[in-house]
């Protein structure tokens, strides 16, 4: 590990420069006002001269501000004089021999020197350039930091962590707010107990893990669960995102880490939560080009801090990432993030629980059945489900309804999955026909093939970028998937393509997405899952870890010869699948026609209607009861 000392000087250096600039500027502007301020076309005269002028009747008016006399003569010329501190203007002039007569003839005005106006006039010429300068500097710094609010510019080195106060009952999140994920909660219950009764563990000589790494797909509730741990334990929660450590000034990240740990130690028992830790925690030394030093320093500092505190300090560091595979191995070794908690995408039962949580403050119509919604949303994450309920509520509110219906929620599934409905997007008559046959093709194959998922809905109403779609999803979540299932999936995907060729003798751009999806399945079968007879049980592609430390440019782990064989194998799977699609559709051509015609008429077929329609043709729709 390269031992780079973070450059602590940076944060003060900048402030120092600002202060020096201000001092120089203040001196300059002071000099300026000295030179310029009194350079008006007025002359300084003595008090006796003034008195003589008054006696001679040459003075029109005298304005007194403080000790300064501004004298305006009858001929318009202006003079300035000064009087003593204590004595009044009339006394002074009398002492210099001005007669009461003449004094009465002269207009004398006393200006209020304690008023804001006076001070403003005196101070402003000096202060204004300084204020302007300060603003200018501030502006430049905000710009350099890529926008954002004002005072941030002055606090580069501070951690910026958001602290959640355990006594804030309203914002407090507990395990009850996290549906499912029972194993994860059990693991974390240990941490909660330690933070609540640390002495119990310390007395018996137990070391509680310092670091807990939450991994899992985006939206599976990692951030939520970390907050819940803090809420359960009722300790302060220091929340910072990995990317917030790194700024454009070198050394800032490391000093932020130091600051964060200092703050947390003062507040202990406490939890530090570094979200999206992959932003700073990627493996070191694989970057291409510069710009990694800062990240590495930050990571080093995290490692140093984690080594530096004792279990007796009652501090637990939690982190979350959805890319555990790219993390630096130093982060994962014992004594650092050695506990790993995996959050899975929710299964059907958990999806229902999550839906229930997010339906909590939304009035539902009595007949709403969230289990149906749950069964239609395999692959949805907690975040997806939350957004689904929200979409449904927005839809209901927009139609001035006070409650959510089942239909609102089911429609929202499609909106989240594919995009908004585009009723106004009109197909031509021929386009409508093609789409109807295309979707009917998918549906018939999904019903006819034994391993395909049942059809829940067929529609030719365009949505998102799709012209229409067939919703076929499994009854139960697939956990272990078989080769037979994948093969049938490919055939179903090719159904649209096959129909277009069969009925219209031509293909459109419509099935492009179908082709992508099915080709990808075929490729994975061959290269990942060993499902190809000719290539055998070899994984040619693991999880890609490329030399660029990211996705995109795949690393080839096989010879050109094998590559050619892979391509041949994929091509053979696709061709035989297309043949199977074609043959099956030929067998059920009458059913295909019937479904397409019905779709042209009613646009959308729900599961029941669809199953009823195909029954006379010897096809049995798959349902839960079947
Ligand atoms: P991650 O950090 O894993 O990307 P989040 O914790 O930010 O995901 O989750 C986003 C939102 O999704 C949460 O605020 C919450 O509303 C919802 N959510 C995710 N998982 C669950 C769950 N298991 N139970 C309830 N809500 C969840
Ligand atoms: Mg998160
Ligand atoms: Zn299609």
XYZ file of C-alpha atoms and ligand atoms in Angstrom:
655
model
C 0.000 0.000 0.000
C 1.609 3.280 -1.019
C 1.721 5.477 2.038
C 0.779 8.865 0.768
C 0.371 11.578 3.326
C -2.765 13.529 2.600
C -1.990 17.155 2.010
C -3.449 18.751 5.043
C -2.114 22.181 4.069
C -4.506 22.520 1.205
C -7.571 23.494 3.091
C -5.843 26.218 5.094
C -3.757 27.339 2.149
C -6.848 28.326 0.299
C -8.395 30.180 3.204
C -5.044 31.885 3.842
C -4.900 33.105 0.294
C -8.357 34.535 0.571
C -7.468 36.400 3.757
C -4.266 37.825 2.264
C -6.175 38.992 -0.758
C -8.698 40.726 1.487
C -6.014 42.493 3.515
C -4.203 43.737 0.436
C -7.406 44.935 -1.022
C -8.471 46.689 2.170
C -5.141 48.499 2.323
C -5.402 49.562 -1.287
C -8.926 50.830 -0.959
C -8.065 52.669 2.272
C -5.198 54.402 0.487
C -7.482 55.153 -2.384
C -10.098 56.830 -0.250
C -7.425 58.811 1.588
C -6.122 60.158 -1.655
C -9.383 60.610 -3.411
C -11.797 61.279 -0.567
C -10.566 64.797 0.306
C -9.370 65.787 -3.100
C -12.565 67.762 -3.761
C -12.325 71.344 -4.933
C -12.529 72.762 -1.438
C -9.915 74.544 0.540
C -9.046 74.174 4.155
C -9.345 77.366 6.128
C -8.750 78.193 9.772
C -11.470 78.963 12.294
C -10.405 82.582 12.523
C -10.677 82.943 8.766
C -14.137 81.432 9.003
C -15.108 83.865 11.729
C -13.809 86.756 9.675
C -15.828 85.603 6.671
C -18.968 85.384 8.755
C -18.432 88.823 10.173
C -17.872 90.202 6.697
C -21.233 88.755 5.655
C -19.643 86.558 2.981
C -20.998 83.277 4.331
C -24.263 81.921 3.085
C -24.465 78.696 5.122
C -22.493 76.386 7.344
C -23.134 72.672 7.546
C -21.682 70.990 10.627
C -21.048 67.292 10.587
C -19.116 66.136 13.598
C -16.205 68.542 13.939
C -16.102 69.404 10.289
C -17.603 72.644 8.991
C -18.642 72.840 5.367
C -18.819 76.530 4.549
C -20.605 77.830 1.492
C -19.822 81.394 0.602
C -22.222 83.819 -1.078
C -20.229 83.577 -4.281
C -20.742 79.803 -4.285
C -17.228 78.766 -3.319
C -16.876 76.072 -0.701
C -14.502 75.829 2.199
C -13.856 73.330 4.913
C -12.832 74.048 8.438
C -12.609 72.228 11.711
C -13.761 73.115 15.198
C -12.750 71.775 18.577
C -14.267 68.585 19.857
C -16.351 69.747 22.776
C -17.504 73.259 22.020
C -20.539 74.025 19.947
C -20.344 75.881 16.679
C -22.050 79.023 17.987
C -19.762 79.198 21.032
C -16.740 78.694 18.854
C -17.688 81.444 16.420
C -18.569 83.811 19.322
C -15.194 83.164 20.853
C -13.624 84.172 17.572
C -15.491 87.440 17.726
C -18.490 86.849 15.556
C -21.305 89.163 16.535
C -24.683 87.662 17.448
C -26.199 89.710 14.590
C -24.032 88.203 11.950
C -24.418 84.772 13.487
C -28.183 85.039 13.214
C -27.884 85.950 9.536
C -25.884 82.814 8.731
C -27.764 79.588 8.247
C -26.223 76.885 10.356
C -27.226 73.221 9.969
C -26.052 70.478 12.266
C -25.834 67.036 10.634
C -26.603 64.002 12.708
C -23.319 62.132 12.900
C -24.644 59.153 14.857
C -27.206 58.240 12.178
C -26.842 55.323 9.871
C -26.648 57.629 6.908
C -23.454 59.259 8.090
C -21.754 55.977 8.793
C -22.898 54.502 5.583
C -21.447 57.435 3.709
C -18.143 57.156 5.543
C -17.865 53.402 5.561
C -19.381 52.489 2.238
C -16.626 53.825 -0.030
C -14.163 51.583 1.808
C -16.417 48.616 2.424
C -18.013 48.396 -0.980
C -14.916 47.292 -2.886
C -14.183 44.741 -0.163
C -17.681 43.344 -0.248
C -17.494 43.251 -3.986
C -14.160 41.473 -3.874
C -15.432 38.917 -1.361
C -18.436 38.206 -3.484
C -16.202 37.793 -6.479
C -13.975 35.292 -4.700
C -16.971 33.377 -3.390
C -18.455 33.292 -6.830
C -15.278 31.849 -8.337
C -15.081 29.125 -5.719
C -18.689 28.130 -6.137
C -18.096 27.939 -9.864
C -15.005 25.823 -9.392
C -16.876 23.412 -7.253
C -19.507 22.949 -9.924
C -22.315 24.965 -8.426
C -24.157 24.458 -5.208
C -24.880 26.652 -2.251
C -22.887 29.428 -0.716
C -20.978 28.510 2.407
C -19.892 25.114 1.141
C -16.996 26.920 -0.469
C -15.487 27.540 2.937
C -15.680 23.992 4.249
C -13.812 21.779 1.799
C -12.254 19.610 4.425
C -15.320 18.983 6.506
C -17.188 15.790 6.094
C -20.592 17.139 5.043
C -22.168 14.060 6.598
C -25.875 14.239 7.200
C -26.543 13.306 10.759
C -29.797 11.696 11.760
C -30.719 12.361 15.326
C -32.041 9.273 17.141
C -34.532 11.376 19.058
C -36.197 12.619 15.912
C -39.229 10.354 16.158
C -40.762 11.447 12.890
C -37.837 10.599 10.650
C -36.922 7.496 12.570
C -36.941 4.328 10.501
C -37.075 0.901 12.098
C -36.992 -2.694 10.891
C -40.774 -2.534 10.636
C -40.370 -0.168 7.685
C -38.329 -2.753 5.826
C -40.424 -5.582 4.459
C -38.946 -9.020 3.886
C -35.163 -9.429 4.008
C -35.501 -11.470 7.181
C -32.003 -12.970 7.078
C -30.435 -9.564 6.644
C -32.429 -8.183 9.538
C -31.358 -11.060 11.745
C -27.704 -10.425 10.959
C -28.077 -6.780 11.692
C -30.009 -7.356 14.903
C -26.652 -8.331 16.403
C -25.187 -4.964 15.529
C -28.238 -3.242 16.963
C -27.873 -5.126 20.209
C -24.212 -4.217 20.454
C -24.905 -0.548 19.964
C -27.645 -0.714 22.574
C -25.732 -2.674 25.225
C -22.060 -2.468 24.295
C -20.907 -3.326 27.807
C -22.455 -6.765 27.664
C -20.240 -7.689 24.737
C -17.121 -5.961 25.950
C -17.342 -7.627 29.361
C -17.275 -11.064 27.853
C -14.375 -10.144 25.603
C -16.291 -10.295 22.361
C -15.215 -8.148 19.437
C -18.062 -6.760 17.455
C -17.453 -6.371 13.749
C -16.370 -2.887 12.848
C -17.621 -2.941 9.331
C -20.774 -4.245 7.680
C -21.096 -4.219 3.930
C -24.600 -4.268 2.464
C -24.667 -5.559 -1.076
C -27.493 -6.135 -3.483
C -29.174 -4.834 -6.602
C -30.132 -1.168 -6.804
C -33.367 -0.421 -4.988
C -33.340 -3.494 -2.761
C -33.353 -1.337 0.364
C -29.683 -1.105 1.355
C -29.865 2.532 2.351
C -33.198 1.958 4.010
C -31.906 -0.961 6.059
C -28.853 0.977 7.222
C -31.111 3.751 8.487
C -33.287 1.171 10.158
C -30.297 -0.191 12.086
C -29.610 3.306 13.388
C -33.277 3.773 14.209
C -33.499 0.453 16.061
C -30.365 1.132 18.063
C -31.360 4.763 18.630
C -27.884 6.086 17.944
C -26.712 8.978 15.740
C -26.328 8.042 12.106
C -23.658 9.708 9.954
C -24.669 9.317 6.364
C -22.345 10.149 3.483
C -22.188 8.995 -0.101
C -18.929 7.709 -1.545
C -18.863 10.300 -4.284
C -19.151 13.116 -1.762
C -15.659 12.457 -0.493
C -14.035 13.216 -3.738
C -13.804 16.762 -4.966
C -11.554 18.475 -7.401
C -9.100 19.627 -4.746
C -6.525 17.037 -3.848
C -6.573 15.898 -0.261
C -10.125 16.912 0.411
C -11.457 13.369 0.409
C -8.950 12.143 2.959
C -9.541 15.066 5.264
C -13.274 14.528 4.974
C -12.856 10.928 6.037
C -10.813 12.052 9.045
C -13.410 14.625 9.959
C -16.247 12.148 9.598
C -14.627 9.642 11.935
C -13.752 12.360 14.439
C -17.335 13.557 14.527
C -18.699 10.058 14.894
C -16.288 9.129 17.661
C -17.406 12.161 19.630
C -21.013 11.059 19.263
C -20.426 7.352 19.931
C -22.100 4.941 20.149
C -22.854 5.802 16.552
C -23.086 4.461 13.036
C -21.144 5.747 10.078
C -22.789 4.894 6.804
C -20.879 5.239 3.555
C -23.369 4.772 0.756
C -22.271 3.729 -2.752
C -18.806 2.953 -1.454
C -17.666 1.705 -4.848
C -17.217 5.369 -5.823
C -14.093 5.461 -3.627
C -13.517 1.790 -2.935
C -12.740 0.389 -6.364
C -9.647 -1.754 -6.621
C -6.591 0.376 -6.803
C -4.028 0.431 -9.513
C -6.257 -0.591 -12.392
C -7.269 2.873 -13.548
C -6.407 4.044 -16.988
C -5.068 7.577 -17.140
C -4.674 9.900 -14.193
C -7.160 11.169 -11.680
C -7.131 8.149 -9.405
C -4.746 9.506 -6.809
C -7.429 11.396 -4.988
C -9.697 8.371 -4.835
C -6.857 6.167 -3.620
C -5.927 8.612 -0.890
C -9.504 8.693 0.266
C -9.692 4.926 0.294
C -6.395 4.698 2.173
C -7.701 7.112 4.752
C -10.846 5.008 5.227
C -8.642 1.961 5.790
C -6.451 3.849 8.228
C -9.437 5.119 10.184
C -11.038 1.706 10.330
C -7.845 0.219 11.687
C -7.467 3.091 14.073
C -10.484 2.744 16.272
C -10.931 0.135 18.932
C -14.061 -1.946 19.426
C -14.417 -0.107 22.724
C -15.205 3.032 20.787
C -18.665 1.690 20.018
C -18.553 2.728 16.425
C -19.924 0.632 13.591
C -19.130 1.464 10.000
C -21.723 0.389 7.479
C -21.339 0.669 3.741
C -23.497 -0.164 0.770
C -22.767 -1.008 -2.829
C -24.315 -2.773 -5.759
C -20.887 -3.516 -7.209
C -19.226 -5.606 -4.525
C -17.207 -7.285 -7.269
C -15.180 -4.159 -8.011
C -14.285 -3.336 -4.412
C -10.661 -3.292 -3.343
C -9.806 -6.464 -1.502
C -8.197 -4.446 1.295
C -11.658 -3.189 2.231
C -13.001 -6.696 2.630
C -10.360 -8.284 4.767
C -10.997 -9.118 8.442
C -11.124 -6.107 10.715
C -12.665 -3.949 8.062
C -15.842 -4.753 6.155
C -15.743 -8.398 7.103
C -19.481 -8.808 7.594
C -21.368 -8.989 4.365
C -25.136 -8.776 4.196
C -26.729 -9.615 0.893
C -30.094 -8.141 -0.043
C -31.980 -10.062 -2.696
C -34.678 -8.873 -5.013
C -37.927 -9.577 -3.157
C -39.862 -12.753 -3.916
C -43.626 -12.792 -4.389
C -44.411 -12.890 -0.689
C -42.000 -10.070 0.119
C -43.256 -7.995 -2.764
C -46.713 -8.151 -1.266
C -45.353 -7.013 2.102
C -43.458 -4.139 0.486
C -46.577 -3.121 -1.434
C -48.509 -3.132 1.823
C -45.982 -0.796 3.436
C -46.196 1.641 0.577
C -49.982 1.392 0.450
C -50.079 2.459 4.060
C -51.028 6.070 3.624
C -52.926 5.526 0.417
C -56.650 4.789 0.689
C -57.330 1.599 -1.313
C -60.678 0.474 -2.621
C -61.959 -2.557 -0.711
C -61.531 -5.065 -3.525
C -57.867 -4.256 -4.147
C -55.820 -7.436 -3.972
C -52.147 -6.675 -3.580
C -51.212 -10.349 -3.953
C -52.233 -10.146 -7.605
C -50.025 -7.121 -8.023
C -47.188 -8.970 -6.325
C -47.534 -11.950 -8.629
C -47.390 -9.715 -11.666
C -44.173 -8.001 -10.664
C -41.341 -10.543 -10.638
C -37.975 -8.831 -10.810
C -39.265 -5.588 -9.314
C -37.107 -4.128 -6.567
C -38.449 -2.443 -3.455
C -37.812 0.912 -5.074
C -39.736 -0.152 -8.194
C -42.677 -1.215 -6.059
C -42.651 2.071 -4.196
C -42.675 3.966 -7.443
C -45.468 1.731 -8.722
C -47.750 2.586 -5.800
C -46.871 6.215 -6.248
C -47.741 6.152 -9.959
C -51.070 4.559 -9.113
C -51.830 7.252 -6.539
C -50.876 10.011 -8.960
C -53.145 8.511 -11.583
C -56.090 8.313 -9.169
C -55.548 11.859 -7.950
C -55.355 13.175 -11.487
C -58.789 11.717 -12.087
C -60.092 13.346 -8.909
C -60.666 10.107 -7.091
C -60.225 9.655 -3.375
C -59.236 5.973 -3.477
C -56.987 3.726 -5.555
C -58.562 0.950 -7.584
C -57.035 -2.379 -8.551
C -56.886 -1.151 -12.118
C -54.891 1.939 -11.152
C -52.289 -0.283 -9.592
C -52.174 -2.865 -12.383
C -51.860 -0.123 -14.990
C -49.035 1.370 -12.994
C -47.098 -1.910 -13.317
C -47.013 -1.513 -17.056
C -46.192 2.145 -16.779
C -43.188 1.411 -14.575
C -42.130 -1.546 -16.714
C -42.588 -0.273 -20.251
C -43.535 3.393 -20.150
C -46.721 5.435 -20.329
C -49.613 4.413 -22.551
C -49.759 6.316 -25.799
C -53.411 6.191 -26.781
C -52.989 9.174 -29.076
C -50.296 7.420 -31.064
C -52.339 6.197 -33.998
C -51.284 3.238 -36.035
C -52.370 3.026 -39.630
C -54.825 0.240 -40.334
C -52.061 -1.984 -41.643
C -49.761 -1.264 -38.710
C -52.547 -2.161 -36.322
C -53.021 -5.433 -38.127
C -49.337 -6.287 -37.999
C -49.137 -5.453 -34.292
C -52.258 -7.541 -33.554
C -50.860 -10.620 -35.282
C -47.438 -10.058 -33.796
C -48.760 -9.986 -30.227
C -51.164 -12.854 -30.894
C -48.118 -14.837 -32.041
C -46.310 -14.261 -28.760
C -49.419 -15.128 -26.776
C -50.267 -18.350 -28.605
C -46.713 -19.635 -28.261
C -46.623 -18.755 -24.573
C -49.765 -20.807 -24.118
C -48.836 -23.717 -26.355
C -45.289 -24.342 -25.156
C -45.165 -26.323 -21.911
C -42.308 -24.415 -20.232
C -43.299 -20.871 -21.145
C -44.847 -18.467 -18.657
C -48.613 -17.929 -18.698
C -50.180 -14.982 -20.502
C -51.610 -12.322 -18.185
C -52.551 -9.764 -20.776
C -52.283 -9.022 -24.487
C -52.739 -5.565 -25.884
C -52.139 -3.552 -29.008
C -52.283 -0.209 -27.210
C -48.853 1.284 -27.669
C -46.898 1.987 -24.529
C -43.452 3.476 -24.189
C -41.549 2.482 -27.281
C -43.517 -0.761 -27.742
C -46.275 -0.964 -30.344
C -48.150 -3.452 -28.205
C -47.152 -6.158 -25.805
C -47.887 -9.510 -24.333
C -47.444 -9.843 -20.640
C -46.340 -13.343 -19.832
C -44.901 -13.790 -16.389
C -44.377 -16.815 -14.173
C -46.877 -17.922 -11.564
C -44.148 -18.378 -9.024
C -40.801 -16.625 -9.086
C -38.270 -18.619 -10.999
C -35.372 -19.449 -8.786
C -33.536 -22.143 -10.683
C -34.218 -21.878 -14.349
C -33.903 -24.767 -16.722
C -32.636 -25.127 -20.237
C -36.118 -26.111 -21.388
C -37.523 -22.885 -19.973
C -34.919 -20.766 -21.718
C -35.505 -22.526 -25.015
C -39.247 -21.946 -24.777
C -38.639 -18.311 -23.820
C -36.611 -17.841 -26.971
C -39.341 -19.406 -29.071
C -41.983 -17.130 -27.511
C -39.793 -14.088 -28.160
C -39.447 -15.081 -31.784
C -43.230 -15.505 -32.105
C -43.732 -11.967 -33.395
C -41.038 -12.353 -36.014
C -42.374 -15.724 -37.134
C -45.929 -14.422 -37.488
C -44.922 -11.420 -39.532
C -43.097 -13.702 -41.957
C -45.908 -16.234 -42.025
C -48.911 -13.936 -42.428
C -47.465 -10.916 -44.207
C -44.511 -12.518 -45.955
C -42.213 -9.763 -44.735
C -40.631 -8.562 -41.493
C -40.814 -5.131 -39.916
C -38.597 -3.324 -37.426
C -41.123 -4.324 -34.770
C -39.361 -7.435 -33.451
C -35.966 -5.754 -32.966
C -36.294 -5.790 -29.197
C -37.564 -9.390 -29.271
C -34.462 -10.374 -31.213
C -32.132 -8.648 -28.780
C -33.737 -10.321 -25.784
C -33.731 -13.789 -27.297
C -30.194 -13.541 -28.662
C -28.989 -12.525 -25.240
C -30.635 -15.561 -23.645
C -29.049 -17.800 -26.270
C -25.610 -16.273 -25.728
C -25.834 -16.690 -21.967
C -26.943 -20.293 -22.388
C -23.850 -21.021 -24.402
C -21.225 -18.920 -22.645
C -22.370 -18.773 -19.034
C -24.561 -21.692 -18.173
C -22.977 -24.525 -20.085
C -26.262 -25.353 -21.804
C -24.793 -26.077 -25.200
C -24.129 -29.713 -26.117
C -21.256 -29.044 -28.485
C -19.315 -26.622 -26.261
C -19.979 -28.400 -23.011
C -20.016 -27.258 -19.429
C -17.542 -24.399 -19.631
C -18.199 -20.824 -18.496
C -16.579 -18.657 -21.117
C -17.736 -15.462 -19.514
C -17.798 -14.804 -15.819
C -18.816 -11.552 -14.256
C -16.889 -9.174 -16.400
C -14.031 -7.487 -14.684
C -12.299 -5.566 -17.338
C -8.993 -3.792 -17.335
C -10.860 -0.520 -17.305
C -12.408 -1.359 -13.986
C -15.903 -1.185 -15.347
C -18.352 -2.710 -17.716
C -18.467 -2.330 -21.438
C -15.287 -3.665 -22.901
C -15.416 -7.376 -22.331
C -12.321 -9.373 -21.675
C -12.018 -12.346 -23.937
C -11.132 -15.495 -22.122
C -11.157 -17.859 -25.071
C -9.541 -18.432 -28.412
C -10.799 -17.256 -31.772
C -11.672 -20.792 -32.632
C -13.956 -21.042 -29.609
C -15.426 -17.657 -30.427
C -16.445 -18.945 -33.843
C -17.966 -22.031 -32.270
C -19.938 -19.885 -29.834
C -21.352 -17.829 -32.669
C -22.300 -20.971 -34.562
C -23.987 -22.448 -31.543
C -25.997 -19.267 -30.837
C -27.032 -19.120 -34.450
C -28.135 -22.749 -34.388
C -30.247 -22.228 -31.258
C -31.921 -19.188 -32.823
C -32.628 -20.974 -36.097
C -34.140 -24.064 -34.547
C -36.207 -21.871 -32.208
C -37.575 -19.900 -35.121
C -38.467 -23.158 -36.834
C -40.272 -24.326 -33.722
C -42.145 -21.013 -33.475
C -43.183 -21.316 -37.082
C -44.343 -24.943 -36.754
C -46.286 -24.328 -33.563
C -48.035 -21.289 -34.977
C -48.935 -23.276 -38.087
C -50.573 -25.882 -35.852
C -52.636 -23.253 -34.021
C -53.231 -20.937 -36.939
C -56.979 -20.725 -36.267
C -56.396 -19.669 -32.672
C -53.858 -17.114 -33.884
C -56.373 -15.622 -36.303
C -59.041 -15.508 -33.621
C -56.853 -13.717 -31.096
C -55.565 -11.225 -33.673
C -59.094 -10.413 -34.875
C -60.330 -9.990 -31.327
C -57.411 -7.688 -30.518
C -58.200 -5.495 -33.504
C -61.703 -5.235 -32.128
C -61.144 -4.706 -28.393
C -57.416 -3.751 -28.264
C -56.772 -5.428 -24.920
C -57.425 -8.961 -23.657
C -57.067 -9.747 -19.981
C -56.115 -13.233 -18.841
C -59.695 -14.556 -18.406
C -60.944 -13.253 -21.727
C -57.894 -14.571 -23.487
C -58.172 -18.038 -21.962
C -61.852 -18.239 -22.879
C -61.103 -17.212 -26.449
C -58.479 -19.896 -27.113
C -60.261 -22.765 -25.393
C -62.282 -23.886 -28.456
C -58.990 -24.345 -30.315
C -57.674 -26.951 -27.916
C -55.387 -24.552 -26.050
C -55.599 -24.404 -22.286
C -54.520 -21.146 -20.681
C -52.190 -21.618 -17.756
C -53.568 -20.199 -14.548
C -52.862 -20.695 -10.904
C -55.596 -23.320 -10.599
C -54.516 -25.234 -13.647
P -30.735 0.906 -2.389
O -29.999 1.749 -1.408
O -30.570 -0.563 -2.161
O -30.501 1.257 -3.808
P -32.954 2.135 -1.122
O -32.733 1.691 0.262
O -32.562 3.520 -1.425
O -32.284 1.152 -2.142
O -34.468 1.894 -1.461
C -35.226 2.851 -2.173
C -36.639 2.864 -1.674
O -37.306 1.664 -2.000
C -36.723 2.973 -0.183
O -36.749 4.295 0.222
C -38.028 2.291 0.130
O -39.090 3.184 0.079
C -38.180 1.287 -0.976
N -37.807 -0.046 -0.505
C -36.775 -0.795 -0.931
N -36.747 -1.991 -0.303
C -37.778 -2.001 0.569
C -38.264 -2.945 1.521
N -37.682 -4.129 1.694
N -39.339 -2.611 2.247
C -39.929 -1.412 2.077
N -39.520 -0.484 1.214
C -38.461 -0.756 0.446
Mg -28.896 3.380 -1.814
Zn -42.756 -8.776 -29.929
